[in-house]
């Protein structure tokens, strides 16, 4: 039953992730990214992390991507192909990127081989509910949580200041 | 297992029947009739079958027939796939919200605990919010894919307006959540059995701001800048015809019902009658046996819930036919300079009051 929902969701996410890279029009890419995020949210929900799943939809698919779309439309990039030329090849960069990708792949394969896939970790029924996550955030991880919120506030104030000097 | 599945299926069919089958077509007639009454016209009496007009109710059928038979036009240079997809993206979230909306409490029927909500999510309140933010794409893509400057302007306005009011909506939801201590909509409904704990008393400002933000999200007058017909033809759906236009139309009407339902759950006591607890009601009909009395109470509660929903639909319709359209800068000013600070202050005051009462 679980696999029956997992494979379509995973396949859907991977296909759309490829779509983000391959798509020629920026709007198409953005739409694929939104779809992929929704697929990921589905996988989170499957792992009993409902709260994370909903946040994935609200924040990434809902809020951030709307801004992406807004900017793309504002610039009106139609993506006809003419303005979009591929960059000149850089051998050094290509080799380095390949090494990086191989390294990541190696690590992923290593983890998969190490873990016994047939025995998922036991989690409590309340795992992933808003109450439990809130409690964890405000007890065990209160310092990182507060630091992150201050960082976000600073970034927000910075963005407002930058935009305001340009407006004035 | 099978019974559970059947019960869920019955609930889904009921909700789809009520929203798409009943409210959406009836509201087209209600809108015509109410505007006619408010503007002192006779209104909506042309469609007749053998001279019989049924107060203009046949207009709903005439509308449906017209939309089904009209030419489905896709403009030149439009993105065909996205142009077709966007009405679907617009209409699905409108219906999907009802998955977490409880339209009654928990009843003991034939030895089964029947909870009158399709999916009792732990994060129901956030789910509503998430679905509302997804709905934006339907309108934004519609304008972009039409290859028409009016449409593009309409969808830009949609995007900016919906982003602005989503912020206020999210912050008012936080106020509600602090008061009830739960994001589960069935819990929020159950707590309001006590008349003095209705959301309208605990979060009066929150109620006003939520309703304003919700109407702005639905893009109806006075917030209908995205489709302002006197400025940008019809905004994002300028290039839509036939059933695709009909879907945008339907999405708007279903969203009216959704907003009314959410406001009822959060602020107006959900399915409860003031000063009348479920236990009292059950004891009145004790003579009918467990299933009989539960069934009767369930029907009463569902009836009360939809009566409240209809009241808020009427309120939205009245607002729509009373106020003129706001200017674009007024909408932005209201969203960012008035509602956002007010909703932040609301969260702060709610927090202080809760702390003091503890």
mmCIF file of N, CA and C in Angstrom, chain B residues 8-118:
data_model
loop_
_atom_site.group_PDB
_atom_site.id
_atom_site.type_symbol
_atom_site.label_atom_id
_atom_site.label_comp_id
_atom_site.label_asym_id
_atom_site.label_seq_id
_atom_site.Cartn_x
_atom_site.Cartn_y
_atom_site.Cartn_z
ATOM 1 N N UNK B 8 -16.681 7.421 4.022
ATOM 2 C CA UNK B 8 -15.889 8.511 3.447
ATOM 3 C C UNK B 8 -16.400 8.877 2.058
ATOM 4 N N UNK B 9 -16.706 7.833 1.272
ATOM 5 C CA UNK B 9 -17.196 8.061 -0.085
ATOM 6 C C UNK B 9 -18.509 8.844 -0.050
ATOM 7 N N UNK B 10 -19.375 8.468 0.889
ATOM 8 C CA UNK B 10 -20.659 9.159 1.023
ATOM 9 C C UNK B 10 -20.435 10.625 1.370
ATOM 10 N N UNK B 11 -19.463 10.886 2.270
ATOM 11 C CA UNK B 11 -19.191 12.271 2.659
ATOM 12 C C UNK B 11 -18.671 13.079 1.474
ATOM 13 N N UNK B 12 -17.761 12.441 0.678
ATOM 14 C CA UNK B 12 -17.214 13.145 -0.483
ATOM 15 C C UNK B 12 -18.331 13.473 -1.470
ATOM 16 N N UNK B 13 -19.185 12.480 -1.726
ATOM 17 C CA UNK B 13 -20.286 12.694 -2.665
ATOM 18 C C UNK B 13 -21.210 13.803 -2.164
ATOM 19 N N UNK B 14 -21.474 13.823 -0.858
ATOM 20 C CA UNK B 14 -22.344 14.845 -0.281
ATOM 21 C C UNK B 14 -21.753 16.236 -0.508
ATOM 22 N N UNK B 15 -20.436 16.381 -0.205
ATOM 23 C CA UNK B 15 -19.806 17.690 -0.334
ATOM 24 C C UNK B 15 -19.787 18.155 -1.783
ATOM 25 N N UNK B 16 -19.411 17.241 -2.693
ATOM 26 C CA UNK B 16 -19.377 17.639 -4.102
ATOM 27 C C UNK B 16 -20.774 17.971 -4.591
ATOM 28 N N UNK B 17 -21.746 17.188 -4.135
ATOM 29 C CA UNK B 17 -23.120 17.457 -4.517
ATOM 30 C C UNK B 17 -23.575 18.830 -4.044
ATOM 31 N N UNK B 18 -23.240 19.148 -2.792
ATOM 32 C CA UNK B 18 -23.699 20.420 -2.225
ATOM 33 C C UNK B 18 -22.998 21.602 -2.890
ATOM 34 N N UNK B 19 -21.668 21.506 -3.085
ATOM 35 C CA UNK B 19 -20.953 22.664 -3.631
ATOM 36 C C UNK B 19 -21.159 22.804 -5.125
ATOM 37 N N UNK B 20 -20.765 21.774 -5.886
ATOM 38 C CA UNK B 20 -20.827 21.879 -7.343
ATOM 39 C C UNK B 20 -22.250 21.727 -7.842
ATOM 40 N N UNK B 21 -22.994 20.819 -7.219
ATOM 41 C CA UNK B 21 -24.338 20.531 -7.714
ATOM 42 C C UNK B 21 -25.394 21.524 -7.259
ATOM 43 N N UNK B 22 -25.269 22.003 -6.019
ATOM 44 C CA UNK B 22 -26.326 22.893 -5.522
ATOM 45 C C UNK B 22 -25.897 24.361 -5.483
ATOM 46 N N UNK B 23 -24.834 24.647 -4.680
ATOM 47 C CA UNK B 23 -24.497 26.049 -4.447
ATOM 48 C C UNK B 23 -24.047 26.781 -5.713
ATOM 49 N N UNK B 24 -23.147 26.159 -6.502
ATOM 50 C CA UNK B 24 -22.602 26.873 -7.669
ATOM 51 C C UNK B 24 -23.692 27.338 -8.627
ATOM 52 N N UNK B 25 -24.613 26.458 -9.091
ATOM 53 C CA UNK B 25 -25.651 26.970 -10.003
ATOM 54 C C UNK B 25 -26.648 27.901 -9.309
ATOM 55 N N UNK B 26 -27.014 27.587 -8.061
ATOM 56 C CA UNK B 26 -28.004 28.422 -7.372
ATOM 57 C C UNK B 26 -27.458 29.830 -7.145
ATOM 58 N N UNK B 27 -26.139 29.909 -6.837
ATOM 59 C CA UNK B 27 -25.573 31.228 -6.546
ATOM 60 C C UNK B 27 -25.568 32.144 -7.760
ATOM 61 N N UNK B 28 -25.464 31.587 -8.972
ATOM 62 C CA UNK B 28 -25.544 32.453 -10.160
ATOM 63 C C UNK B 28 -26.912 33.138 -10.190
ATOM 64 N N UNK B 29 -27.930 32.374 -9.805
ATOM 65 C CA UNK B 29 -29.276 32.947 -9.773
ATOM 66 C C UNK B 29 -29.411 33.941 -8.619
ATOM 67 N N UNK B 30 -28.859 33.560 -7.441
ATOM 68 C CA UNK B 30 -28.961 34.434 -6.274
ATOM 69 C C UNK B 30 -28.289 35.773 -6.575
ATOM 70 N N UNK B 31 -27.127 35.716 -7.230
ATOM 71 C CA UNK B 31 -26.404 36.950 -7.533
ATOM 72 C C UNK B 31 -27.249 37.860 -8.423
ATOM 73 N N UNK B 32 -27.842 37.273 -9.461
ATOM 74 C CA UNK B 32 -28.693 38.063 -10.365
ATOM 75 C C UNK B 32 -29.881 38.655 -9.615
ATOM 76 N N UNK B 33 -30.534 37.780 -8.842
ATOM 77 C CA UNK B 33 -31.770 38.201 -8.185
ATOM 78 C C UNK B 33 -31.486 39.267 -7.126
ATOM 79 N N UNK B 34 -30.394 39.033 -6.347
ATOM 80 C CA UNK B 34 -30.117 39.989 -5.281
ATOM 81 C C UNK B 34 -29.724 41.347 -5.862
ATOM 82 N N UNK B 35 -28.903 41.320 -6.935
ATOM 83 C CA UNK B 35 -28.516 42.600 -7.530
ATOM 84 C C UNK B 35 -29.748 43.300 -8.074
ATOM 85 N N UNK B 36 -30.679 42.513 -8.633
ATOM 86 C CA UNK B 36 -31.899 43.114 -9.169
ATOM 87 C C UNK B 36 -32.709 43.786 -8.065
ATOM 88 N N UNK B 37 -32.825 43.094 -6.939
ATOM 89 C CA UNK B 37 -33.602 43.662 -5.826
ATOM 90 C C UNK B 37 -32.923 44.924 -5.300
ATOM 91 N N UNK B 38 -31.578 44.840 -5.146
ATOM 92 C CA UNK B 38 -30.851 45.976 -4.574
ATOM 93 C C UNK B 38 -30.866 47.174 -5.503
ATOM 94 N N UNK B 39 -30.929 46.921 -6.831
ATOM 95 C CA UNK B 39 -30.907 48.037 -7.778
ATOM 96 C C UNK B 39 -32.313 48.363 -8.296
ATOM 97 N N UNK B 40 -33.332 47.816 -7.626
ATOM 98 C CA UNK B 40 -34.721 48.088 -7.985
ATOM 99 C C UNK B 40 -35.024 47.716 -9.431
ATOM 100 N N UNK B 41 -34.588 46.540 -9.847
ATOM 101 C CA UNK B 41 -34.918 46.026 -11.183
ATOM 102 C C UNK B 41 -35.804 44.787 -11.000
ATOM 103 N N UNK B 42 -36.361 44.295 -12.086
ATOM 104 C CA UNK B 42 -37.152 43.051 -11.991
ATOM 105 C C UNK B 42 -36.189 41.869 -12.081
ATOM 106 N N UNK B 43 -35.406 41.844 -13.122
ATOM 107 C CA UNK B 43 -34.270 40.955 -13.210
ATOM 108 C C UNK B 43 -34.512 39.474 -13.339
ATOM 109 N N UNK B 44 -33.676 38.869 -14.130
ATOM 110 C CA UNK B 44 -33.608 37.416 -14.275
ATOM 111 C C UNK B 44 -34.981 36.781 -14.421
ATOM 112 N N UNK B 45 -35.708 37.155 -15.485
ATOM 113 C CA UNK B 45 -37.013 36.520 -15.689
ATOM 114 C C UNK B 45 -37.243 36.176 -17.164
ATOM 115 N N UNK B 46 -36.127 36.129 -17.955
ATOM 116 C CA UNK B 46 -36.297 35.910 -19.400
ATOM 117 C C UNK B 46 -36.338 34.433 -19.782
ATOM 118 N N UNK B 47 -35.506 33.619 -19.062
ATOM 119 C CA UNK B 47 -35.457 32.199 -19.424
ATOM 120 C C UNK B 47 -36.735 31.524 -18.952
ATOM 121 N N UNK B 48 -37.502 30.953 -19.893
ATOM 122 C CA UNK B 48 -38.718 30.282 -19.451
ATOM 123 C C UNK B 48 -38.906 28.966 -20.205
ATOM 124 N N UNK B 49 -39.590 28.056 -19.569
ATOM 125 C CA UNK B 49 -39.980 26.815 -20.229
ATOM 126 C C UNK B 49 -41.491 26.841 -20.340
ATOM 127 N N UNK B 50 -42.012 26.939 -21.587
ATOM 128 C CA UNK B 50 -43.455 27.039 -21.857
ATOM 129 C C UNK B 50 -44.108 28.181 -21.081
ATOM 130 N N UNK B 51 -43.390 29.319 -21.018
ATOM 131 C CA UNK B 51 -43.961 30.492 -20.364
ATOM 132 C C UNK B 51 -43.834 30.484 -18.861
ATOM 133 N N UNK B 52 -43.250 29.448 -18.320
ATOM 134 C CA UNK B 52 -43.120 29.304 -16.869
ATOM 135 C C UNK B 52 -41.691 29.655 -16.470
ATOM 136 N N UNK B 53 -41.485 30.707 -15.637
ATOM 137 C CA UNK B 53 -40.110 31.173 -15.410
ATOM 138 C C UNK B 53 -39.514 30.707 -14.085
ATOM 139 N N UNK B 54 -40.297 30.278 -13.129
ATOM 140 C CA UNK B 54 -39.806 29.815 -11.824
ATOM 141 C C UNK B 54 -38.870 30.849 -11.195
ATOM 142 N N UNK B 55 -39.297 32.111 -11.158
ATOM 143 C CA UNK B 55 -38.521 33.224 -10.568
ATOM 144 C C UNK B 55 -37.156 33.402 -11.224
ATOM 145 N N UNK B 56 -37.029 32.902 -12.445
ATOM 146 C CA UNK B 56 -35.745 33.050 -13.139
ATOM 147 C C UNK B 56 -34.754 31.957 -12.818
ATOM 148 N N UNK B 57 -35.194 30.917 -12.145
ATOM 149 C CA UNK B 57 -34.279 29.823 -11.789
ATOM 150 C C UNK B 57 -33.736 29.111 -13.019
ATOM 151 N N UNK B 58 -34.473 29.164 -14.129
ATOM 152 C CA UNK B 58 -34.019 28.469 -15.330
ATOM 153 C C UNK B 58 -32.786 29.114 -15.945
ATOM 154 N N UNK B 59 -32.443 30.317 -15.452
ATOM 155 C CA UNK B 59 -31.248 30.969 -15.985
ATOM 156 C C UNK B 59 -30.002 30.139 -15.712
ATOM 157 N N UNK B 60 -30.001 29.409 -14.579
ATOM 158 C CA UNK B 60 -28.852 28.566 -14.270
ATOM 159 C C UNK B 60 -28.686 27.495 -15.341
ATOM 160 N N UNK B 61 -29.822 26.914 -15.766
ATOM 161 C CA UNK B 61 -29.772 25.879 -16.812
ATOM 162 C C UNK B 61 -29.346 26.503 -18.134
ATOM 163 N N UNK B 62 -29.893 27.695 -18.421
ATOM 164 C CA UNK B 62 -29.543 28.376 -19.662
ATOM 165 C C UNK B 62 -28.044 28.676 -19.695
ATOM 166 N N UNK B 63 -27.502 29.106 -18.551
ATOM 167 C CA UNK B 63 -26.063 29.381 -18.451
ATOM 168 C C UNK B 63 -25.256 28.137 -18.781
ATOM 169 N N UNK B 64 -25.621 27.033 -18.148
ATOM 170 C CA UNK B 64 -24.882 25.791 -18.348
ATOM 171 C C UNK B 64 -24.920 25.386 -19.813
ATOM 172 N N UNK B 65 -26.119 25.455 -20.423
ATOM 173 C CA UNK B 65 -26.257 25.081 -21.833
ATOM 174 C C UNK B 65 -25.392 25.968 -22.711
ATOM 175 N N UNK B 66 -25.410 27.262 -22.417
ATOM 176 C CA UNK B 66 -24.645 28.219 -23.223
ATOM 177 C C UNK B 66 -23.157 27.905 -23.144
ATOM 178 N N UNK B 67 -22.677 27.636 -21.916
ATOM 179 C CA UNK B 67 -21.245 27.385 -21.750
ATOM 180 C C UNK B 67 -20.821 26.090 -22.424
ATOM 181 N N UNK B 68 -21.700 25.081 -22.375
ATOM 182 C CA UNK B 68 -21.338 23.798 -22.991
ATOM 183 C C UNK B 68 -21.266 23.905 -24.502
ATOM 184 N N UNK B 69 -22.130 24.755 -25.089
ATOM 185 C CA UNK B 69 -22.229 24.738 -26.539
ATOM 186 C C UNK B 69 -21.410 25.832 -27.210
ATOM 187 N N UNK B 70 -20.826 26.728 -26.443
ATOM 188 C CA UNK B 70 -20.046 27.808 -27.053
ATOM 189 C C UNK B 70 -18.741 27.298 -27.646
ATOM 190 N N UNK B 71 -18.196 28.055 -28.604
ATOM 191 C CA UNK B 71 -16.923 27.656 -29.199
ATOM 192 C C UNK B 71 -15.818 27.804 -28.159
ATOM 193 N N UNK B 72 -14.953 26.785 -28.093
ATOM 194 C CA UNK B 72 -13.816 26.844 -27.179
ATOM 195 C C UNK B 72 -12.660 27.486 -27.936
ATOM 196 N N UNK B 73 -12.401 28.753 -27.620
ATOM 197 C CA UNK B 73 -11.451 29.532 -28.409
ATOM 198 C C UNK B 73 -10.106 29.636 -27.696
ATOM 199 N N UNK B 74 -9.034 29.307 -28.438
ATOM 200 C CA UNK B 74 -7.689 29.509 -27.893
ATOM 201 C C UNK B 74 -6.981 30.516 -28.787
ATOM 202 N N UNK B 75 -6.565 31.668 -28.245
ATOM 203 C CA UNK B 75 -5.977 32.712 -29.090
ATOM 204 C C UNK B 75 -4.673 32.273 -29.728
ATOM 205 N N UNK B 76 -4.333 32.974 -30.836
ATOM 206 C CA UNK B 76 -3.106 32.662 -31.549
ATOM 207 C C UNK B 76 -1.909 33.032 -30.678
ATOM 208 N N UNK B 77 -0.903 32.186 -30.683
ATOM 209 C CA UNK B 77 0.296 32.477 -29.902
ATOM 210 C C UNK B 77 0.175 32.144 -28.441
ATOM 211 N N UNK B 78 -0.994 31.606 -28.059
ATOM 212 C CA UNK B 78 -1.167 31.234 -26.648
ATOM 213 C C UNK B 78 -0.510 29.887 -26.401
ATOM 214 N N UNK B 79 -0.141 29.667 -25.159
ATOM 215 C CA UNK B 79 0.402 28.370 -24.775
ATOM 216 C C UNK B 79 -0.770 27.426 -24.533
ATOM 217 N N UNK B 80 -0.994 26.513 -25.515
ATOM 218 C CA UNK B 80 -2.225 25.701 -25.492
ATOM 219 C C UNK B 80 -2.365 24.881 -24.220
ATOM 220 N N UNK B 81 -1.261 24.246 -23.812
ATOM 221 C CA UNK B 81 -1.335 23.355 -22.645
ATOM 222 C C UNK B 81 -1.705 24.143 -21.402
ATOM 223 N N UNK B 82 -0.968 25.242 -21.162
ATOM 224 C CA UNK B 82 -1.205 26.017 -19.940
ATOM 225 C C UNK B 82 -2.560 26.716 -19.990
ATOM 226 N N UNK B 83 -2.954 27.145 -21.204
ATOM 227 C CA UNK B 83 -4.235 27.826 -21.362
ATOM 228 C C UNK B 83 -5.369 26.896 -20.970
ATOM 229 N N UNK B 84 -5.220 25.602 -21.283
ATOM 230 C CA UNK B 84 -6.251 24.629 -20.923
ATOM 231 C C UNK B 84 -6.155 24.238 -19.459
ATOM 232 N N UNK B 85 -4.918 24.193 -18.968
ATOM 233 C CA UNK B 85 -4.684 23.692 -17.611
ATOM 234 C C UNK B 85 -5.155 24.679 -16.530
ATOM 235 N N UNK B 86 -5.014 25.992 -16.822
ATOM 236 C CA UNK B 86 -5.220 26.963 -15.737
ATOM 237 C C UNK B 86 -6.638 27.001 -15.158
ATOM 238 N N UNK B 87 -7.722 26.856 -15.971
ATOM 239 C CA UNK B 87 -9.033 26.822 -15.312
ATOM 240 C C UNK B 87 -9.153 25.641 -14.359
ATOM 241 N N UNK B 88 -8.499 24.527 -14.723
ATOM 242 C CA UNK B 88 -8.557 23.348 -13.852
ATOM 243 C C UNK B 88 -7.826 23.641 -12.545
ATOM 244 N N UNK B 89 -6.638 24.288 -12.658
ATOM 245 C CA UNK B 89 -5.889 24.616 -11.438
ATOM 246 C C UNK B 89 -6.685 25.593 -10.584
ATOM 247 N N UNK B 90 -7.514 26.415 -11.227
ATOM 248 C CA UNK B 90 -8.294 27.393 -10.454
ATOM 249 C C UNK B 90 -9.447 26.726 -9.727
ATOM 250 N N UNK B 91 -10.103 25.765 -10.379
ATOM 251 C CA UNK B 91 -11.344 25.232 -9.806
ATOM 252 C C UNK B 91 -11.082 24.123 -8.787
ATOM 253 N N UNK B 92 -10.013 23.358 -8.961
ATOM 254 C CA UNK B 92 -9.778 22.223 -8.049
ATOM 255 C C UNK B 92 -9.515 22.669 -6.605
ATOM 256 N N UNK B 93 -8.623 23.661 -6.350
ATOM 257 C CA UNK B 93 -8.410 24.060 -4.953
ATOM 258 C C UNK B 93 -9.691 24.527 -4.272
ATOM 259 N N UNK B 94 -10.559 25.183 -5.050
ATOM 260 C CA UNK B 94 -11.805 25.686 -4.463
ATOM 261 C C UNK B 94 -12.607 24.539 -3.852
ATOM 262 N N UNK B 95 -12.671 23.401 -4.559
ATOM 263 C CA UNK B 95 -13.431 22.253 -4.047
ATOM 264 C C UNK B 95 -12.624 21.524 -2.982
ATOM 265 N N UNK B 96 -11.286 21.472 -3.188
ATOM 266 C CA UNK B 96 -10.410 20.660 -2.337
ATOM 267 C C UNK B 96 -10.423 21.118 -0.879
ATOM 268 N N UNK B 97 -10.632 22.427 -0.661
ATOM 269 C CA UNK B 97 -10.624 22.940 0.710
ATOM 270 C C UNK B 97 -11.634 22.203 1.576
ATOM 271 N N UNK B 98 -12.751 21.773 0.952
ATOM 272 C CA UNK B 98 -13.802 21.124 1.722
ATOM 273 C C UNK B 98 -13.375 19.790 2.302
ATOM 274 N N UNK B 99 -12.197 19.274 1.877
ATOM 275 C CA UNK B 99 -11.730 17.993 2.418
ATOM 276 C C UNK B 99 -11.536 18.068 3.921
ATOM 277 N N UNK B 100 -11.184 19.234 4.468
ATOM 278 C CA UNK B 100 -10.922 19.336 5.907
ATOM 279 C C UNK B 100 -11.996 20.122 6.644
ATOM 280 N N UNK B 101 -13.036 20.568 5.921
ATOM 281 C CA UNK B 101 -14.070 21.373 6.575
ATOM 282 C C UNK B 101 -15.108 20.466 7.214
ATOM 283 N N UNK B 102 -15.237 20.487 8.548
ATOM 284 C CA UNK B 102 -16.266 19.668 9.186
ATOM 285 C C UNK B 102 -17.623 20.341 9.045
ATOM 286 N N UNK B 103 -18.636 19.558 8.641
ATOM 287 C CA UNK B 103 -19.975 20.143 8.523
ATOM 288 C C UNK B 103 -20.896 19.579 9.598
ATOM 289 N N UNK B 104 -20.316 19.006 10.635
ATOM 290 C CA UNK B 104 -21.065 18.478 11.768
ATOM 291 C C UNK B 104 -20.094 17.866 12.750
ATOM 292 N N UNK B 105 -20.603 17.399 13.880
ATOM 293 C CA UNK B 105 -19.719 16.830 14.892
ATOM 294 C C UNK B 105 -19.517 15.335 14.704
ATOM 295 N N UNK B 106 -19.344 14.626 15.825
ATOM 296 C CA UNK B 106 -19.173 13.172 15.790
ATOM 297 C C UNK B 106 -20.476 12.526 16.277
ATOM 298 N N UNK B 107 -20.999 11.567 15.521
ATOM 299 C CA UNK B 107 -22.273 10.940 15.881
ATOM 300 C C UNK B 107 -22.123 9.430 15.914
ATOM 301 N N UNK B 108 -22.895 8.821 16.775
ATOM 302 C CA UNK B 108 -22.861 7.380 16.940
ATOM 303 C C UNK B 108 -24.023 6.775 16.153
ATOM 304 N N UNK B 109 -23.723 6.290 14.925
ATOM 305 C CA UNK B 109 -24.781 5.768 14.071
ATOM 306 C C UNK B 109 -24.562 4.285 13.838
ATOM 307 N N UNK B 110 -25.532 3.464 14.165
ATOM 308 C CA UNK B 110 -25.476 2.023 13.939
ATOM 309 C C UNK B 110 -24.181 1.423 14.481
ATOM 310 N N UNK B 111 -23.743 1.897 15.651
ATOM 311 C CA UNK B 111 -22.529 1.348 16.252
ATOM 312 C C UNK B 111 -21.247 1.888 15.647
ATOM 313 N N UNK B 112 -21.342 2.828 14.717
ATOM 314 C CA UNK B 112 -20.141 3.421 14.123
ATOM 315 C C UNK B 112 -20.003 4.866 14.589
ATOM 316 N N UNK B 113 -18.759 5.269 14.854
ATOM 317 C CA UNK B 113 -18.510 6.674 15.150
ATOM 318 C C UNK B 113 -18.386 7.397 13.811
ATOM 319 N N UNK B 114 -19.332 8.256 13.497
ATOM 320 C CA UNK B 114 -19.265 8.970 12.230
ATOM 321 C C UNK B 114 -18.855 10.411 12.495
ATOM 322 N N UNK B 115 -17.696 10.777 11.965
ATOM 323 C CA UNK B 115 -17.191 12.133 12.099
ATOM 324 C C UNK B 115 -17.481 12.865 10.796
ATOM 325 N N UNK B 116 -18.263 13.921 10.857
ATOM 326 C CA UNK B 116 -18.693 14.564 9.620
ATOM 327 C C UNK B 116 -17.626 15.496 9.033
ATOM 328 N N UNK B 117 -16.487 14.900 8.703
ATOM 329 C CA UNK B 117 -15.463 15.633 7.975
ATOM 330 C C UNK B 117 -14.751 14.591 7.127
ATOM 331 N N UNK B 118 -14.374 14.961 5.883
ATOM 332 C CA UNK B 118 -13.796 13.946 5.000
ATOM 333 C C UNK B 118 -12.433 13.508 5.523
#
